PDB file of C-alpha atoms in Angstrom:
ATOM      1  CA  UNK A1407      -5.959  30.473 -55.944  1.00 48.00           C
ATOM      2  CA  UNK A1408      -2.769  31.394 -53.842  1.00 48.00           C
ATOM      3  CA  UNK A1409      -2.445  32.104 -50.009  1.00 51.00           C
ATOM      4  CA  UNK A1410      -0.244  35.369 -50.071  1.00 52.00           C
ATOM      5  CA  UNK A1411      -0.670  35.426 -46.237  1.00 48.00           C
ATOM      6  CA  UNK A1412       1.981  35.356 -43.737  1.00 51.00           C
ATOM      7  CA  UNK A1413       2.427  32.027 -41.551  1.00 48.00           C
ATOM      8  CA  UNK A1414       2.587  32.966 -38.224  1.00 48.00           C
ATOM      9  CA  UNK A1415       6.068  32.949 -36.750  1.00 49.00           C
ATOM     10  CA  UNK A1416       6.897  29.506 -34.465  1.00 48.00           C
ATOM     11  CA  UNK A1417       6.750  29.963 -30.841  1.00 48.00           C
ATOM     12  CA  UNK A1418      10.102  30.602 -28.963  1.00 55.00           C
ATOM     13  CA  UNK A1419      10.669  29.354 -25.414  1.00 49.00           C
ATOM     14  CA  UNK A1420      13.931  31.073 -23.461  1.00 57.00           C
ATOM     15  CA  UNK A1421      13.420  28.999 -21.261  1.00 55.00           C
ATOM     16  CA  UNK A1422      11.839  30.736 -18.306  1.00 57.00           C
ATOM     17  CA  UNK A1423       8.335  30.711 -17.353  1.00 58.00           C
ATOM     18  CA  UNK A1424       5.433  33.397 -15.830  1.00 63.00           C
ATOM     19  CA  UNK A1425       3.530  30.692 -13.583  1.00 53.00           C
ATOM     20  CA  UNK A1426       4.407  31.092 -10.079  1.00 59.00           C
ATOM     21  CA  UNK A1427       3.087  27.925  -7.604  1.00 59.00           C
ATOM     22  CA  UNK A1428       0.562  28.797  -5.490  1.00 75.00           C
ATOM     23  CA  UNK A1429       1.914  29.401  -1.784  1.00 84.00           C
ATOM     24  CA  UNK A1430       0.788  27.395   1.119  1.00 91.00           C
ATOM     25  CA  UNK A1431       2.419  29.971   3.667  1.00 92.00           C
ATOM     26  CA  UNK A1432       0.644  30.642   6.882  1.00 93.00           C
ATOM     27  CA  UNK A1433      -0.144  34.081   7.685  1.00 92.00           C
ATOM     28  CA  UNK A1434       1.558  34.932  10.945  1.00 92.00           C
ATOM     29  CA  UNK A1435      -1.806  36.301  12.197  1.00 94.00           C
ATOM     30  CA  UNK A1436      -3.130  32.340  11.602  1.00 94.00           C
ATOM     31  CA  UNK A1437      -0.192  30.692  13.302  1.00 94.00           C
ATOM     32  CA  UNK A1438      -1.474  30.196  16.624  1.00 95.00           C
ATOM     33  CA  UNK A1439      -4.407  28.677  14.935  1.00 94.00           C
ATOM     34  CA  UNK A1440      -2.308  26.447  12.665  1.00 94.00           C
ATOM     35  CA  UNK A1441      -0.161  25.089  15.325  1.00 94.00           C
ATOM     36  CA  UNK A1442      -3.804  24.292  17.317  1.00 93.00           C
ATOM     37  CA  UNK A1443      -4.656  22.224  14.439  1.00 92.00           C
ATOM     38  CA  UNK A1444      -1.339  20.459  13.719  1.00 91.00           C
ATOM     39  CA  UNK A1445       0.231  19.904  17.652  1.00 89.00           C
ATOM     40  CA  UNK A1446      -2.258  17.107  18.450  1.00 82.00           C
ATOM     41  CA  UNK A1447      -1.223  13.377  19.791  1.00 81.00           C
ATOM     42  CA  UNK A1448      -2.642  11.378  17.201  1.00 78.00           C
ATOM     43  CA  UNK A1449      -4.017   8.517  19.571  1.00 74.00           C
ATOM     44  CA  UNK A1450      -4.407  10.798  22.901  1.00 74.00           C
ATOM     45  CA  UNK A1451      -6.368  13.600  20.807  1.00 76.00           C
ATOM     46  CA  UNK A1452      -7.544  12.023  18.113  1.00 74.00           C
ATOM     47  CA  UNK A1453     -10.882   9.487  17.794  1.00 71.00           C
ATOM     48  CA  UNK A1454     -10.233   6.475  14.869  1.00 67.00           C
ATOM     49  CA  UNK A1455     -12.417   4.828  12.642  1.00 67.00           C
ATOM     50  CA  UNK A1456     -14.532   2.904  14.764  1.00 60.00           C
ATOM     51  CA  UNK A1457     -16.699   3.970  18.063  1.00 61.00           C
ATOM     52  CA  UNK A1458     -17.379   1.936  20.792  1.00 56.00           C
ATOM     53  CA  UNK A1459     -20.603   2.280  22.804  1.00 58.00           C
ATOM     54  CA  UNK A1460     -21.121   1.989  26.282  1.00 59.00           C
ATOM     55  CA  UNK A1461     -18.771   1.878  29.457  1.00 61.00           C
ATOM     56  CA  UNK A1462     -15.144   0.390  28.925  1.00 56.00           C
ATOM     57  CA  UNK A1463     -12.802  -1.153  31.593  1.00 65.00           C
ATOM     58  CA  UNK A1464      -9.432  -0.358  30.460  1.00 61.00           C
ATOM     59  CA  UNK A1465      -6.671  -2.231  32.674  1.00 72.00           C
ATOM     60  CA  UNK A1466      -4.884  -0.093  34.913  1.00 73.00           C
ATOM     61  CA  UNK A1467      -1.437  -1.333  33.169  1.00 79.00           C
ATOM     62  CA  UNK A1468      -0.272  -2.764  30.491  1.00 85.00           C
ATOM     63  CA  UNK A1469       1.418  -6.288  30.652  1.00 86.00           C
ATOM     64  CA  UNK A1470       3.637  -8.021  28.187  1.00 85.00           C
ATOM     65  CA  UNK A1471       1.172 -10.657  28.249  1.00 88.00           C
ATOM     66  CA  UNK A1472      -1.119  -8.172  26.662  1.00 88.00           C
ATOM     67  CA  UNK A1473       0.768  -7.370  23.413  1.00 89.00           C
ATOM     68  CA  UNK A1474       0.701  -9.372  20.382  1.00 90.00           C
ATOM     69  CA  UNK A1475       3.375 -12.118  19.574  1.00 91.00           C
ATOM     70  CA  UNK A1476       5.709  -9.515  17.156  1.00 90.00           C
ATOM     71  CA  UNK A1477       5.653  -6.842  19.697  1.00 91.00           C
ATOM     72  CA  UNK A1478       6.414  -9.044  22.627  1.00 92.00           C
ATOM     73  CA  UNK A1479       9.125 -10.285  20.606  1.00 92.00           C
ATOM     74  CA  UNK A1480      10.174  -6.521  20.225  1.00 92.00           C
ATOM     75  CA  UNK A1481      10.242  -5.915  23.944  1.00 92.00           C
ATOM     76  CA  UNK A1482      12.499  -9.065  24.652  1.00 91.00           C
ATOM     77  CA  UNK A1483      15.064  -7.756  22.045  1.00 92.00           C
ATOM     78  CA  UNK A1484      14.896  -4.215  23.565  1.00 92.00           C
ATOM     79  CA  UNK A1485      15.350  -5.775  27.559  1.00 90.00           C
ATOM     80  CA  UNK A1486      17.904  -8.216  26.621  1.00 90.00           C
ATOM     81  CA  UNK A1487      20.149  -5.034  26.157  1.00 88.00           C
ATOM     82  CA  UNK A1488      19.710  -4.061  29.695  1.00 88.00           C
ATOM     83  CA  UNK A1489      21.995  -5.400  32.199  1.00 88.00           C
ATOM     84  CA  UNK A1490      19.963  -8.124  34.286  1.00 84.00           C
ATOM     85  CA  UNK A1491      20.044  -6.026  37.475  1.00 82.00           C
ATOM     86  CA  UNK A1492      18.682  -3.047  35.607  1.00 84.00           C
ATOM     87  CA  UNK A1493      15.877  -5.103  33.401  1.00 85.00           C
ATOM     88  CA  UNK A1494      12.999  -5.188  35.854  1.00 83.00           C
ATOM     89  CA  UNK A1495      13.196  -1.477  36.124  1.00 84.00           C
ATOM     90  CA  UNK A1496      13.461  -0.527  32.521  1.00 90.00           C
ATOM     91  CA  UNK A1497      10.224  -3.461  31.767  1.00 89.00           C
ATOM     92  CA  UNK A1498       7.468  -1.097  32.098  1.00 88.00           C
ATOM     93  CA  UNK A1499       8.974   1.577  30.160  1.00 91.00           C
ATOM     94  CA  UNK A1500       9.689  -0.268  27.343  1.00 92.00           C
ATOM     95  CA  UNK A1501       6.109  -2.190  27.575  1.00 91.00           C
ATOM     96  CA  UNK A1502       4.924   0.893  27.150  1.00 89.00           C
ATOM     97  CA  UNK A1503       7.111   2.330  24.353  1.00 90.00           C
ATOM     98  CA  UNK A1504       6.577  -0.442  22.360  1.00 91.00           C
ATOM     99  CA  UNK A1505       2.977  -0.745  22.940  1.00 90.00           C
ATOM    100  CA  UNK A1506       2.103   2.968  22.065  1.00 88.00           C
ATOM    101  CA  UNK A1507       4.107   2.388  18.443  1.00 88.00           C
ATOM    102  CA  UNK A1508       1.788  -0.238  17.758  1.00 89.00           C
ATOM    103  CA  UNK A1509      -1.218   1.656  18.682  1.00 87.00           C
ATOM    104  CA  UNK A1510       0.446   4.344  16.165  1.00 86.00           C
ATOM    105  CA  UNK A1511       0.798   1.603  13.727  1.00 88.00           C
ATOM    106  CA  UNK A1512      -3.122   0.243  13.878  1.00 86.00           C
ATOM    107  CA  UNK A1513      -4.382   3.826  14.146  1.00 85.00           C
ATOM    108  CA  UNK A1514      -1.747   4.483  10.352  1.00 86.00           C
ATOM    109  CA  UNK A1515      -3.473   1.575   8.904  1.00 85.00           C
ATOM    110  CA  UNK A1516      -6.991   2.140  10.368  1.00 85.00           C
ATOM    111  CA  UNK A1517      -7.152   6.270   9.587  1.00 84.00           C
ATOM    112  CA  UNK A1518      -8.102   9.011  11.602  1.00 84.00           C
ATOM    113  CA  UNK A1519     -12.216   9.401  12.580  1.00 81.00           C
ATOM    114  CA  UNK A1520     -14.530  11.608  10.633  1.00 82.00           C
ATOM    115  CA  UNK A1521     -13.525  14.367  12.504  1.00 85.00           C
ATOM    116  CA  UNK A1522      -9.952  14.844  11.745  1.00 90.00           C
ATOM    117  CA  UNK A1523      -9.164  17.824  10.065  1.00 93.00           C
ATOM    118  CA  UNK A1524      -7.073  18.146   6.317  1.00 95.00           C
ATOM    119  CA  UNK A1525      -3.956  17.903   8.250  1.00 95.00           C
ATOM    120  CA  UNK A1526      -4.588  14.903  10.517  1.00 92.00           C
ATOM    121  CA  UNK A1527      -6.427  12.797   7.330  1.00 93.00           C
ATOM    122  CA  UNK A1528      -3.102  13.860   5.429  1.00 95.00           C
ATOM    123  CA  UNK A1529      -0.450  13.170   7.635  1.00 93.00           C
ATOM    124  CA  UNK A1530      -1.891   9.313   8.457  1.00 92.00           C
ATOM    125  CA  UNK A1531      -2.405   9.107   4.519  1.00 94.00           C
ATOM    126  CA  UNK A1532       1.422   9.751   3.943  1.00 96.00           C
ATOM    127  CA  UNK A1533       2.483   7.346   7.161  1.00 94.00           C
ATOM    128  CA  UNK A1534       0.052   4.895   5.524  1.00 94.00           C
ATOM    129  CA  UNK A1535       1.833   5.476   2.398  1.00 96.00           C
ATOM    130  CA  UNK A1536       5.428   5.037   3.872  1.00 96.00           C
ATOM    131  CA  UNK A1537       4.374   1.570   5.877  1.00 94.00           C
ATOM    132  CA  UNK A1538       2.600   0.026   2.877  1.00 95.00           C
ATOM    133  CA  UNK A1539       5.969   0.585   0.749  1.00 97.00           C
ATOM    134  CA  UNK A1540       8.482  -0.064   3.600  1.00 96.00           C
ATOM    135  CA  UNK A1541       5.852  -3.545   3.643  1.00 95.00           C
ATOM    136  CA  UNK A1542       6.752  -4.057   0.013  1.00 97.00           C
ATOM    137  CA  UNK A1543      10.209  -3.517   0.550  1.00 97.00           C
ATOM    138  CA  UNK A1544      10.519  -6.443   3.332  1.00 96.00           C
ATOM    139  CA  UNK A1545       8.902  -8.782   1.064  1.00 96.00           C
ATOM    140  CA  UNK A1546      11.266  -8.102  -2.079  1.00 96.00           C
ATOM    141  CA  UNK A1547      14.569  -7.795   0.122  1.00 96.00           C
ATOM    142  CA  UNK A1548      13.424 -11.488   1.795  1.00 96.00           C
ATOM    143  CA  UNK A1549      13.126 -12.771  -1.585  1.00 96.00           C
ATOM    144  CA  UNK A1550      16.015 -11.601  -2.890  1.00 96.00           C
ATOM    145  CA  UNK A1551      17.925 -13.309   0.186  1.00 96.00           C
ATOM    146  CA  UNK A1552      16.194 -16.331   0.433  1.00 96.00           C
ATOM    147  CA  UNK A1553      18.062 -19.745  -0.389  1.00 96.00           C
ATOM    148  CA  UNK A1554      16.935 -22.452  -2.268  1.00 95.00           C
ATOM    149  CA  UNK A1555      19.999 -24.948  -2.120  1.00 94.00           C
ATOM    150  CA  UNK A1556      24.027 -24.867  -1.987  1.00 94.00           C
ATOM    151  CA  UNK A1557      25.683 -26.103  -5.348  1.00 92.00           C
ATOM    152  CA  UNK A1558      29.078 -27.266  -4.194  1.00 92.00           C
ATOM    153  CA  UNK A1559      31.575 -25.587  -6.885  1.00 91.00           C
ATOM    154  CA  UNK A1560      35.554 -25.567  -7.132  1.00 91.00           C
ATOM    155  CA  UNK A1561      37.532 -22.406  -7.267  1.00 89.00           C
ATOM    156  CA  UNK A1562      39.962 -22.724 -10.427  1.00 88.00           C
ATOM    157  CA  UNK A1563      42.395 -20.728  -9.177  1.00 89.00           C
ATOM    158  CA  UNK A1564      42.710 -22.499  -5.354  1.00 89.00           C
ATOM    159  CA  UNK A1565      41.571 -25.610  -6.316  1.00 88.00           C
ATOM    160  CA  UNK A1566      39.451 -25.223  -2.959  1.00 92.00           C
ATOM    161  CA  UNK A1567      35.945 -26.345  -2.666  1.00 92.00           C
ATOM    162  CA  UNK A1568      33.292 -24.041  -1.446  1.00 91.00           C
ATOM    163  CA  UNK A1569      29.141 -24.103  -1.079  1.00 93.00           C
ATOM    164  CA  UNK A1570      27.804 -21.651  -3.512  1.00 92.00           C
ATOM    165  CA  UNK A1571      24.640 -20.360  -2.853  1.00 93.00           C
ATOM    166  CA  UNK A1572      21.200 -21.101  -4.972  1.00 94.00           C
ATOM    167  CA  UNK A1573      18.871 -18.018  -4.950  1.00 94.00           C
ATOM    168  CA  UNK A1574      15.227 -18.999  -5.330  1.00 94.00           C
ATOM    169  CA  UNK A1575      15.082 -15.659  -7.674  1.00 95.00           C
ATOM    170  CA  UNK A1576      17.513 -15.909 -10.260  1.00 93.00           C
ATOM    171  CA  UNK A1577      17.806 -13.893 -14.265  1.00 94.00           C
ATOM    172  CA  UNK A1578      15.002 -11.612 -15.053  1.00 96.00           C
ATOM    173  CA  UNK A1579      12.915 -12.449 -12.059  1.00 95.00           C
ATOM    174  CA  UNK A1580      15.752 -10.853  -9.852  1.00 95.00           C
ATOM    175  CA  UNK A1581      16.426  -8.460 -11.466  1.00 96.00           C
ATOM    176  CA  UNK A1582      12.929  -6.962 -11.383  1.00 96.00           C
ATOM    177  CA  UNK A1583      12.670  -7.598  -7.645  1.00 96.00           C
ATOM    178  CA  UNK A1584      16.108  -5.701  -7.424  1.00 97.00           C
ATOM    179  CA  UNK A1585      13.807  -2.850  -9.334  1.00 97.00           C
ATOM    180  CA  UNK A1586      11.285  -2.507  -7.348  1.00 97.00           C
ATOM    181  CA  UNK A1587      13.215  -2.388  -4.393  1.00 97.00           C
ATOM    182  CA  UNK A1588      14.984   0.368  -5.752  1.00 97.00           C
ATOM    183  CA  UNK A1589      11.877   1.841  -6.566  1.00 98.00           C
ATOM    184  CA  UNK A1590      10.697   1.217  -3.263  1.00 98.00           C
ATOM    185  CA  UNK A1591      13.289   2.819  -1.314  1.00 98.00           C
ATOM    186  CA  UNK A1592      13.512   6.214  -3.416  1.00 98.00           C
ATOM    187  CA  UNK A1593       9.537   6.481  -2.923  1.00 98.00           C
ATOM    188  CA  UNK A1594      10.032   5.935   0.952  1.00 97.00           C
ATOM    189  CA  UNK A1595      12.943   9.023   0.533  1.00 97.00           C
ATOM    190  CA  UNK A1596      10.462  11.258  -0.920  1.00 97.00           C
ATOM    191  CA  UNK A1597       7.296  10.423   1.266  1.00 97.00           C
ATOM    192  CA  UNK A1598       9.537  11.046   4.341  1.00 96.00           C
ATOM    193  CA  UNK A1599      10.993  13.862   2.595  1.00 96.00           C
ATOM    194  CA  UNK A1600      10.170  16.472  -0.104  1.00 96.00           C
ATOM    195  CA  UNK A1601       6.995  15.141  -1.033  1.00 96.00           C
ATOM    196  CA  UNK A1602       5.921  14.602   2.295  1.00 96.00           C
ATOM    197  CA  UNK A1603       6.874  17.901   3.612  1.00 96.00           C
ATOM    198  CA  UNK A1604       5.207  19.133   0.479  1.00 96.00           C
ATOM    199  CA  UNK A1605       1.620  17.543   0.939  1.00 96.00           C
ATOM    200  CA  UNK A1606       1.373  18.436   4.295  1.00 96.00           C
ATOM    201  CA  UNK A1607       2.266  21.924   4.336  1.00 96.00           C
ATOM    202  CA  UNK A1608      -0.716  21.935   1.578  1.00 96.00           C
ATOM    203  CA  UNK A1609      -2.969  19.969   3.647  1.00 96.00           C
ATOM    204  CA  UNK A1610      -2.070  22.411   7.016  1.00 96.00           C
ATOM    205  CA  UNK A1611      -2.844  25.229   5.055  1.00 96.00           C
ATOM    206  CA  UNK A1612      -6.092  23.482   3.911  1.00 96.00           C
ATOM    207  CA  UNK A1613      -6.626  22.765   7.595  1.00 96.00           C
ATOM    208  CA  UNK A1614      -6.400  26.538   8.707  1.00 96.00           C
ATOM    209  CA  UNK A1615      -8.616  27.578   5.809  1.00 96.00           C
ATOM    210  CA  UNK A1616     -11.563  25.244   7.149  1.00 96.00           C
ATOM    211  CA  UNK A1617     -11.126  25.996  10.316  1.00 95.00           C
ATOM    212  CA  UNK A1618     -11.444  29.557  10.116  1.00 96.00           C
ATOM    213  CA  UNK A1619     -14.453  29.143   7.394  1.00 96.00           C
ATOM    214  CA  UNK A1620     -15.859  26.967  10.732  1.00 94.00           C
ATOM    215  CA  UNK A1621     -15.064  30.023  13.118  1.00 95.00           C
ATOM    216  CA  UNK A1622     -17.150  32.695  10.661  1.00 96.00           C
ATOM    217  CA  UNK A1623     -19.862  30.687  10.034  1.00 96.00           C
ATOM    218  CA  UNK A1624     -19.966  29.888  13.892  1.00 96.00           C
ATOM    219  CA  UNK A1625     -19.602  33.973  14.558  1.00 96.00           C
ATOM    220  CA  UNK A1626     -22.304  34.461  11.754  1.00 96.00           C
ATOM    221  CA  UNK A1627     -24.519  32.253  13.821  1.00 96.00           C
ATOM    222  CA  UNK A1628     -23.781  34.238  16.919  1.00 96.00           C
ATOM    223  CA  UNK A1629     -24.529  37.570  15.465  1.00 96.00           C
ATOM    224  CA  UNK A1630     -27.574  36.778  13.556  1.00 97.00           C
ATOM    225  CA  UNK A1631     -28.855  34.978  17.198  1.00 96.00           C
ATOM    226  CA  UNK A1632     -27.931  38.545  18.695  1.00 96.00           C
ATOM    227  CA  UNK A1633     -30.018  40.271  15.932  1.00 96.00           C
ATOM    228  CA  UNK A1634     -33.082  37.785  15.920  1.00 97.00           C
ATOM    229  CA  UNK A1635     -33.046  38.890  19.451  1.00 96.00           C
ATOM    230  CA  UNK A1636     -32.645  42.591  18.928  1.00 96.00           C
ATOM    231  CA  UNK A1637     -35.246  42.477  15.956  1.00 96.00           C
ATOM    232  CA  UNK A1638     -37.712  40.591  18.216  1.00 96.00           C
ATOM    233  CA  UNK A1639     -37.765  43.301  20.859  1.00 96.00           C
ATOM    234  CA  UNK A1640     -37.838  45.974  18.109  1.00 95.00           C
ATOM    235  CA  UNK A1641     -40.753  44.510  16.890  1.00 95.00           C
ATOM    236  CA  UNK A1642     -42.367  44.012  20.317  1.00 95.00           C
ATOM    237  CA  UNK A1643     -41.391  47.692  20.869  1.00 95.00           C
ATOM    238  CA  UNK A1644     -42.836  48.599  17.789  1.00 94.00           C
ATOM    239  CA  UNK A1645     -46.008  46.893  18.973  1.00 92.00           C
ATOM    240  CA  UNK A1646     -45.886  48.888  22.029  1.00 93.00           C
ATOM    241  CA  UNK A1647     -45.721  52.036  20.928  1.00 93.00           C
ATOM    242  CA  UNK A1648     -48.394  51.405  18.354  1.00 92.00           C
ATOM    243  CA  UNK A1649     -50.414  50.439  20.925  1.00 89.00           C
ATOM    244  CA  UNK A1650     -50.030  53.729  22.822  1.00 87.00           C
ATOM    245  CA  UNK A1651     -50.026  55.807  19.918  1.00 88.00           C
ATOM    246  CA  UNK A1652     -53.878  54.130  19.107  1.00 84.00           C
ATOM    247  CA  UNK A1653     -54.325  55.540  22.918  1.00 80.00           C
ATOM    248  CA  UNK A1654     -53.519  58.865  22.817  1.00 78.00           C
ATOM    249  CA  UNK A1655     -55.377  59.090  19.539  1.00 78.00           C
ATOM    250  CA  UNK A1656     -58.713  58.028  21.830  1.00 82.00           C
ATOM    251  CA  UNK A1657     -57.935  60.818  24.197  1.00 70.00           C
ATOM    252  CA  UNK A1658     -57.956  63.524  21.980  1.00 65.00           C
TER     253      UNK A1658
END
C-alpha cells in the first residue's frame, strides 16, 4: 500500500529568535528598597555563620601582634613604604586596613548567617568563587615557576656558557598547568565581570521580591490583628444589643 501523503516541509531558521530573557530591572518605585537591601557593610551589618553566646571583651585596639603571620607580613611590606619619620603615624591605619580585608576574607570563605538576604548569600558566593580560583591560580603559576636544577649548556653561536634552567613541570604536564591557568584567569574575568554583574543583579532582584513578599505578609498580619479586634467588639456589641433587645421585649 502507498503513502500518497505529503512530508511535512523541514523547519527553516532565519536566524532570529521570539524568546526575550526575563528582566531583572528594578522598578523605580522599589529602588529605595533595593538599595536598603544591597548598601550593607558585610562584616559591620551582617551576622556570619557561627553565634557566640554570652558577653565578649573585644580589645579596645587592634595590635600587629594580634594578626596572623601572612597579614603581619602584609603590614610590614605596606610600612616599609613609608618614610621612617612618617611610619609610626601611618601603623594604625594600615593595622587596621589590613586587618578588616582579612575579616572580609574569613567572612568570603565562612558565608553570610541565615539571615542574609538573596543578595548578600549571592554576592559572598561569587567572592567565594573568585578567591577559590585566584587560590588555584597561585598554585599552578608557582608550579610553573618553580626550579628543579640548572643544566649548564653552551650557546653555539657565542661559544659562551650559561645555567639553563630545569622546570620541575616539563612536556604535557606543563602544558596542562599552562591550561588551567588560562582557564583560571578568564573565569576570574567573568566572575568579576559579566557573569558576576549578571548573577547579582538576578539575586538583587530576588532580594527585593522577598522582601516585599515579607512586608505584605507582615501588613496582612497587621490588618487581620486590626480586624480580630474590630470583629471582637462587633461581636461583644452584638451581644449587647441582644441583650437589650431581650429587655425591652420584657417591658412590653
Amino acid at each position: 500500500m502507498s503513502d500518497n501523503s505529503t512530508p511535512p516541509a523541514a523547519l527553516e531558521s532565519d536566524g532570529s529568535s521570539n524568546y526575550t530573557p526575563k528582566s531583572y530591572d528594578i522598578a523605580p518605585e522599589d529602588r529605595d528598597l533595593a538599595d536598603s537591601l544591597v548598601n550593607q557593610d558585610p562584616i559591620r551589618d551582617l551576622s556570619g555563620p557561627v553565634s557566640v553566646v554570652g558577653a565578649v571583651k573585644l580589645p579596645e585596639k587592634i595590635t600587629r601582634e594580634m594578626l596572623p603571620t601572612d597579614v603581619r607580613a602584609r603590614v610590614d611590606a605596606r610600612l616599609a613604604d613609608f618614610p621612617e619619620v612618617n611610619r609610626a603615624a601611618a601603623e594604625e591605619r594600615v593595622i587596621l586596613e589590613e586587618a578588616e580585608q582579612y575579616a572580609y576574607a574569613v567572612r568570603v570563605w565562612g558565608g553570610p548567617g541565615p539571615n542574609a538576604n538573596a543578595f548578600q548569600q549571592e554576592r559572598f558566593l561569587v567572592e567565594h568563587e573568585i578567591f577559590d580560583a585566584q587560590r588555584k591560580l597561585s598554585e599552578r603559576l608557582t608550579a610553573l615557576q618553580e626550579i628543579v636544577r640548572h643544566d649548564r649548556k653552551v650557546d653555539e653561536s657565542t661559544g659562551e656558557e650559561y645555567d639553563e634552567p630545569v622546570f620541575r613541570l616539563g612536556g604535557t604536564a606543563r602544558s596542562a598547568a599552562e591550561y588551567e591557568a588560562s582557564e583560571l584567569r578568564q573565569r576570574i574575568a567573568l566572575l568579576q565581570g559579566s557573569e558576576g554583574q549578571r548573577r547579582l543583579q538576578r539575586a538583587e532582584w530576588q532580594a527585593v521580591q522577598d522582601a516585599k513578599k515579607l512586608q505584605e505578609e507582615a501588613a496582612i498580619d497587621r490588618e487581620a490583628q486590626a480586624q480580630a479586634k474590630a470583629d471582637v467588639r462587633a461581636a461583644r456589641v452584638a451581644d449587647r444589643a441582644n441583650a437589650y433587645r431581650k429587655f425591652e421585649e420584657t417591658e412590653r
